[in-house]
Coordinates of C-alpha atoms in Angstrom, one line a residue:
Chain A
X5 CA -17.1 124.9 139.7
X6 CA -15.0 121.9 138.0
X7 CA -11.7 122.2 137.0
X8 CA -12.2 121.3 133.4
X9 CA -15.4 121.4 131.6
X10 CA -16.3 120.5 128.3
X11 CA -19.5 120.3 125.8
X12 CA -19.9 116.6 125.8
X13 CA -21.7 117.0 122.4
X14 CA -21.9 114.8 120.5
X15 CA -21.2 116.4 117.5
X16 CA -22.1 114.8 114.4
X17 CA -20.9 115.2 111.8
X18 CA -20.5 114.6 108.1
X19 CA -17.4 113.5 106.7
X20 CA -14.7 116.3 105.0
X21 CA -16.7 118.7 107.1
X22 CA -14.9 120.9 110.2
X23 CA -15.6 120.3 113.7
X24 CA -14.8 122.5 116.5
X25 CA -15.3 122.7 120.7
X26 CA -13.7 124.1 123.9
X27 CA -12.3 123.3 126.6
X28 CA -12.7 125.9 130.0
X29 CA -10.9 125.4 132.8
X30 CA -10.4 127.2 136.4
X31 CA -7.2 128.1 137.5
X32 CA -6.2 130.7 135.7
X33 CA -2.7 130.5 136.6
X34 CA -2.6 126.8 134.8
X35 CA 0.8 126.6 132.3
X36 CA 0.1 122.9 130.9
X37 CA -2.8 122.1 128.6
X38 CA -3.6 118.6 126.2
X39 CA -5.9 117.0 124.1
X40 CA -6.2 112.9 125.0
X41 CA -8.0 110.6 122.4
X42 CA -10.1 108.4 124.1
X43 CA -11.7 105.1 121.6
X44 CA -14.5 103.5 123.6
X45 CA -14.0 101.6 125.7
X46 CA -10.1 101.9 125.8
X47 CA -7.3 104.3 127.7
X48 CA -6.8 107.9 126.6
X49 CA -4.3 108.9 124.5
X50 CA -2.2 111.8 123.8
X51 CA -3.7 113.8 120.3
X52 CA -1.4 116.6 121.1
X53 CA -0.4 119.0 123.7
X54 CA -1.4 122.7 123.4
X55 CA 0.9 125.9 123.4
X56 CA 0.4 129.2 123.9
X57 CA 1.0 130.3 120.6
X58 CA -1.7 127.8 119.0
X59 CA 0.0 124.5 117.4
X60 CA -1.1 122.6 114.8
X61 CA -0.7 118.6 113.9
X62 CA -1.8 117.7 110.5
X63 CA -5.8 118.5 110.5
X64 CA -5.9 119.1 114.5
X65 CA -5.6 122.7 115.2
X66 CA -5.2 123.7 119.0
X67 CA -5.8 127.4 120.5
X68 CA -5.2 128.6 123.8
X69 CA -7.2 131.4 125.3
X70 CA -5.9 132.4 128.4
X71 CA -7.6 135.9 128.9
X72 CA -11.0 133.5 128.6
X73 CA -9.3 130.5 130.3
X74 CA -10.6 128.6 127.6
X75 CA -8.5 126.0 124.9
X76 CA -10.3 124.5 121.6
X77 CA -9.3 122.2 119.0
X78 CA -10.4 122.1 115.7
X79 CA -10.5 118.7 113.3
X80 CA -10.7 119.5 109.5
X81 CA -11.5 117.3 106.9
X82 CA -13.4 115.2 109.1
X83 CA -12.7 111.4 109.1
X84 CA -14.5 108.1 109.8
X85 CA -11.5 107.5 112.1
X86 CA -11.7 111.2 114.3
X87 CA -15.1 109.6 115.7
X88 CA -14.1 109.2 119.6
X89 CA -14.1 111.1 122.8
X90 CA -11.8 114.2 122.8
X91 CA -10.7 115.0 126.9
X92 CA -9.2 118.3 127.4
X93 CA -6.6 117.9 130.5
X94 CA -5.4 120.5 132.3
X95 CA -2.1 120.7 134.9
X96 CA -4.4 122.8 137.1
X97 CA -2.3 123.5 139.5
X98 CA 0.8 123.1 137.7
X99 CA 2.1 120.0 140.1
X100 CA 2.6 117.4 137.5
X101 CA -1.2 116.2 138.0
X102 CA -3.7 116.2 135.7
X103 CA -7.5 117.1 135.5
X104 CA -9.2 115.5 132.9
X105 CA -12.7 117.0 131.5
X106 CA -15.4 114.6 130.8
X107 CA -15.1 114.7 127.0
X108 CA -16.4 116.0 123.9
X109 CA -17.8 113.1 122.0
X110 CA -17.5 113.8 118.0
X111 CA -19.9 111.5 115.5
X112 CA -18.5 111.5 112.0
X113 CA -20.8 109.9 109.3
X114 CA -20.7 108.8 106.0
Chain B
X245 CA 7.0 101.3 121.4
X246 CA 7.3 100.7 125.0
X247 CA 3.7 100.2 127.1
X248 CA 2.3 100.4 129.9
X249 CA 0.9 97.3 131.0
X250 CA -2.4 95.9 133.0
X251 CA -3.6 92.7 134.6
X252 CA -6.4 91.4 134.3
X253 CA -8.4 93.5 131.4
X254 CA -11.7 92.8 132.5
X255 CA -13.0 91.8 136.3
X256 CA -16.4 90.5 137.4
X257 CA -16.4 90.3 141.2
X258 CA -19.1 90.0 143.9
X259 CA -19.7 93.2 146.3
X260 CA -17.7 92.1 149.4
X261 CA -15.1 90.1 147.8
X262 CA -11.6 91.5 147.7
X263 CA -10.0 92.3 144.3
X264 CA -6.5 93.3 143.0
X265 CA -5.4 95.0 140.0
X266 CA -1.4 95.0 138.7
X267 CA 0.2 97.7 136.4
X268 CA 3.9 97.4 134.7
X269 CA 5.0 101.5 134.0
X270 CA 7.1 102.3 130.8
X271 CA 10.9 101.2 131.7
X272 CA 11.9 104.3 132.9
X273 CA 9.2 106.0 134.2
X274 CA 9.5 106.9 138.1
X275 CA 5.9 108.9 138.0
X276 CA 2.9 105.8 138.5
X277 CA -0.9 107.3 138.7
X278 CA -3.8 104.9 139.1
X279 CA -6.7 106.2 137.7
X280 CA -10.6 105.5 138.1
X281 CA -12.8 106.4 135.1
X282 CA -16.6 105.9 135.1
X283 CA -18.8 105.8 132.4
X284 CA -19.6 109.2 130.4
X285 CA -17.0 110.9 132.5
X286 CA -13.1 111.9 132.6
X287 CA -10.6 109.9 134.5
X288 CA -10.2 110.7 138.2
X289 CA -6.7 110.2 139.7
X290 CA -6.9 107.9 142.8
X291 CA -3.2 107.9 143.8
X292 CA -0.1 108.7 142.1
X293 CA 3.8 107.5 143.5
X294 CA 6.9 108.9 142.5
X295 CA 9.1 105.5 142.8
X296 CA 7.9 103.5 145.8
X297 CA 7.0 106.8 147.4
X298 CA 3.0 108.2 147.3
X299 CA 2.9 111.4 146.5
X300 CA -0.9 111.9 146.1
X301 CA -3.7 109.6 147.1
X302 CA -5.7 112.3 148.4
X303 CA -8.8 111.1 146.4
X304 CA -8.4 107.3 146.9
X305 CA -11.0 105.9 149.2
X306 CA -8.6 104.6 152.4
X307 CA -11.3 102.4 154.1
X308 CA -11.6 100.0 151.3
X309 CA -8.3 100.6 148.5
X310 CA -4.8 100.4 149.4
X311 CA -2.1 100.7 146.3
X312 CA 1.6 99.9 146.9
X313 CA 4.9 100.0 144.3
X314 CA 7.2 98.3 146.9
X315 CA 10.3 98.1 144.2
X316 CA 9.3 101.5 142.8
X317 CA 8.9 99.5 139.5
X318 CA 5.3 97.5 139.4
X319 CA 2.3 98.8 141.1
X320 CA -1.4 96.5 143.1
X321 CA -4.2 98.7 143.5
X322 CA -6.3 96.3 145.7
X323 CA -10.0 97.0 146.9
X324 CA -11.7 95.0 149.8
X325 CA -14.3 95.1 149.8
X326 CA -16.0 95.9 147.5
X327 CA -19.2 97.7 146.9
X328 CA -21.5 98.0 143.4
X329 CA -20.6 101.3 142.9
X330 CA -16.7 100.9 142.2
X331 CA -17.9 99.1 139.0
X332 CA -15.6 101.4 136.6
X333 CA -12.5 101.1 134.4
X334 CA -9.4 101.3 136.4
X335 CA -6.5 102.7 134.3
X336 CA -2.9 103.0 134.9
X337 CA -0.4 105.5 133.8
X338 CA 3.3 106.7 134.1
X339 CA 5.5 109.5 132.8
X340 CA 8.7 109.9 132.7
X341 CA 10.9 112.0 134.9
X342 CA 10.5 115.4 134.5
X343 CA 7.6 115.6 131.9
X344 CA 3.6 116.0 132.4
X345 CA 2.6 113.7 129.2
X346 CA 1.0 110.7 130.8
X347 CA 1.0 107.2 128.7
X348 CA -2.2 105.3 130.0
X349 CA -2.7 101.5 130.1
X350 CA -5.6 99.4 128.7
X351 CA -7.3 99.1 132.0
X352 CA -8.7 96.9 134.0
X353 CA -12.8 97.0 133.6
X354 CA -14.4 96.0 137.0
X355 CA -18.1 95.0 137.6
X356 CA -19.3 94.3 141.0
X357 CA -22.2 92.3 141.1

């Protein structure tokens, strides 16, 4: 089983509309979770990290389900610019390394 | 904003030929990872150093890649020799002490033809 796994999608979809995936992950003992941005063909980086308590950062909502050892994120009033790949990253074994999922790639349309 | 920097952005070599790639950390940061990323999937850490020191390179293919950060500043992932499939993008990223959020270069994309 992989570490992280994610939907790699794509989701498309129009613009203003909502858009949501998740993230599973292994260890269930993890503490650290994140959402990286990744534009193709460039480097990830950092949307947000995600707490235990959910947090939210302007239309990015991110949830933490720890009973399912799942996380999610949610984008709202979808935007040209939210088209990219979303990776969820985990500190698996909570040793300052991280295991990056393959990515959710989101479409948003016109 | 401070950046993490990478030399050269884009590599065409031929399989067998020896290749190098250089990263400049955030001012600051002791924590270096190199990273290889292939296409359609997540980045895979091949070493990480805390200053000059490895702490990880569990994953990083000894035979053929070496990586060094002598001054515990700037960091040479070098591959010789190399094969068709470490075609990939090769990123670099540092945090600072005592925090997980890692701040990614540009990369360096390699072909091997």
């Amino acid at each position: 089983r992989k570490e992280v796994e994610q939907d790699p999608g794509p989701f498309n979809v129009p613009e203003g509309a909502t858009v949501a995936f998740n993230c599973t992950y292994s260890n269930s003992a993890s503490q650290s979770f994140f959402w990286y941005r990744q534009d193709c063909r460039k480097e990830p980086k950092l949307l947000m990290s995600v707490y235990s308590s959910g947090n939210e950062d302007g239309r990015f909502t991110a949830q933490l389900n720890r009973a399912s050892q799942y996380i999610s994120l949610l984008i709202r009033d979808s935007k040209l610019s939210d088209s990219a790949t979303y990776l969820c990253v985990v500190n698996v074994r909570n040793d300052y390394k991280l295991s990056f999922g393959a990515g959710t790639t989101v479409t948003v349309r016109a | 904003e401070a950046e993490v920097a990478q030399s050269p952005r884009y590599k065409i070599t031929e399989k067998s030929q020896a290749v190098a790639f250089w990263c400049d950390p955030i001012s600051g940061h002791a924590t270096l990872y190199w990273y290889r990323q292939i296409l359609g999937q997540g980045p895979e850490l091949l070493v990480q150093f805390q200053d000059e020191s490895v702490v990880d390179d569990s994953q990083l293919p000894k035979d053929r890649f070496s990586a060094e950060r002598l001054k515990g500043v700037d960091s040479t992932l070098k591959i010789q020799p190399a094969e068709l499939g470490d075609s990939a993008m090769y990123l670099c990223a540092s945090s600072p002490p005592g925090r997980e959020t890692q701040y990614f270069g540009p990369g360096t994309r390699l072909l091997v033809l």
